[in-house]
Amino acid sequence: MSVYRRFRNRIRVGPVQVGTYYDGRGREMHAAACMAPRCGFSADYNDRSAAELAARAHRCEA
């Protein structure tokens, strides 16, 4: 069974979306995920700035 995450405060940086959510333990986390087909990049971060930096630095074939 997959985890249902309710994202808020979302932004888009090129093909990458950054969003904030609460994990299963109630901590605020930040995710960066590429929406390009066949890319598969996604990562979770503790800092919003780290997630935004990863989104700006991400390069994919799309």
mmCIF file of C-alpha atoms in Angstrom:
data_model
loop_
_atom_site.group_PDB
_atom_site.id
_atom_site.type_symbol
_atom_site.label_atom_id
_atom_site.label_comp_id
_atom_site.label_asym_id
_atom_site.label_seq_id
_atom_site.Cartn_x
_atom_site.Cartn_y
_atom_site.Cartn_z
ATOM 1 C CA MET A 1 0.000 0.000 0.000
ATOM 2 C CA SER A 2 1.404 3.387 -0.938
ATOM 3 C CA VAL A 3 1.575 6.428 1.305
ATOM 4 C CA TYR A 4 -0.936 9.206 0.679
ATOM 5 C CA ARG A 5 0.783 12.584 0.888
ATOM 6 C CA ARG A 6 -1.062 15.867 0.812
ATOM 7 C CA PHE A 7 1.280 18.447 -0.708
ATOM 8 C CA ARG A 8 1.051 22.157 -0.075
ATOM 9 C CA ASN A 9 3.111 25.169 -1.083
ATOM 10 C CA ARG A 10 4.024 23.680 -4.451
ATOM 11 C CA ILE A 11 6.221 25.389 -7.036
ATOM 12 C CA ARG A 12 7.473 24.293 -10.423
ATOM 13 C CA VAL A 13 11.075 24.775 -11.571
ATOM 14 C CA GLY A 14 11.245 23.619 -15.174
ATOM 15 C CA PRO A 15 10.051 19.999 -15.242
ATOM 16 C CA VAL A 16 10.622 19.580 -11.470
ATOM 17 C CA GLN A 17 7.923 20.208 -8.873
ATOM 18 C CA VAL A 18 8.786 21.003 -5.240
ATOM 19 C CA GLY A 19 6.180 20.513 -2.531
ATOM 20 C CA THR A 20 5.896 20.485 1.261
ATOM 21 C CA TYR A 21 4.163 17.724 3.211
ATOM 22 C CA TYR A 22 4.061 16.095 6.648
ATOM 23 C CA ASP A 23 5.586 12.620 6.919
ATOM 24 C CA GLY A 24 4.104 9.774 8.966
ATOM 25 C CA ARG A 25 5.746 11.084 12.142
ATOM 26 C CA GLY A 26 4.405 14.621 11.818
ATOM 27 C CA ARG A 27 7.635 16.211 10.601
ATOM 28 C CA GLU A 28 7.547 18.770 7.823
ATOM 29 C CA MET A 29 9.359 17.416 4.766
ATOM 30 C CA HIS A 30 9.996 18.734 1.269
ATOM 31 C CA ALA A 31 9.989 16.700 -1.934
ATOM 32 C CA ALA A 32 11.398 17.404 -5.388
ATOM 33 C CA ALA A 33 10.165 15.276 -8.280
ATOM 34 C CA CYS A 34 10.728 15.514 -12.034
ATOM 35 C CA MET A 35 7.547 15.245 -14.110
ATOM 36 C CA ALA A 36 9.299 14.499 -17.409
ATOM 37 C CA PRO A 37 8.477 11.135 -19.001
ATOM 38 C CA ARG A 38 10.974 8.340 -18.204
ATOM 39 C CA CYS A 39 13.058 10.528 -15.868
ATOM 40 C CA GLY A 40 12.250 9.053 -12.458
ATOM 41 C CA PHE A 41 14.024 11.690 -10.331
ATOM 42 C CA SER A 42 12.509 12.268 -6.890
ATOM 43 C CA ALA A 43 13.991 13.010 -3.475
ATOM 44 C CA ASP A 44 12.876 14.047 0.012
ATOM 45 C CA TYR A 45 14.633 16.781 1.988
ATOM 46 C CA ASN A 46 14.430 18.305 5.466
ATOM 47 C CA ASP A 47 14.986 21.859 4.148
ATOM 48 C CA ARG A 48 12.917 23.677 1.560
ATOM 49 C CA SER A 49 16.067 25.373 0.251
ATOM 50 C CA ALA A 50 17.738 21.999 -0.351
ATOM 51 C CA ALA A 51 14.731 20.768 -2.336
ATOM 52 C CA GLU A 52 14.673 23.947 -4.433
ATOM 53 C CA LEU A 53 18.432 23.696 -5.061
ATOM 54 C CA ALA A 54 18.018 20.100 -6.228
ATOM 55 C CA ALA A 55 15.210 21.200 -8.536
ATOM 56 C CA ARG A 56 17.306 23.968 -10.058
ATOM 57 C CA ALA A 57 20.381 21.724 -10.478
ATOM 58 C CA HIS A 58 18.483 18.727 -11.927
ATOM 59 C CA ARG A 59 19.228 17.911 -15.541
ATOM 60 C CA CYS A 60 17.414 15.174 -17.391
ATOM 61 C CA GLU A 61 17.171 13.976 -20.964
ATOM 62 C CA ALA A 62 13.675 15.480 -21.396
#
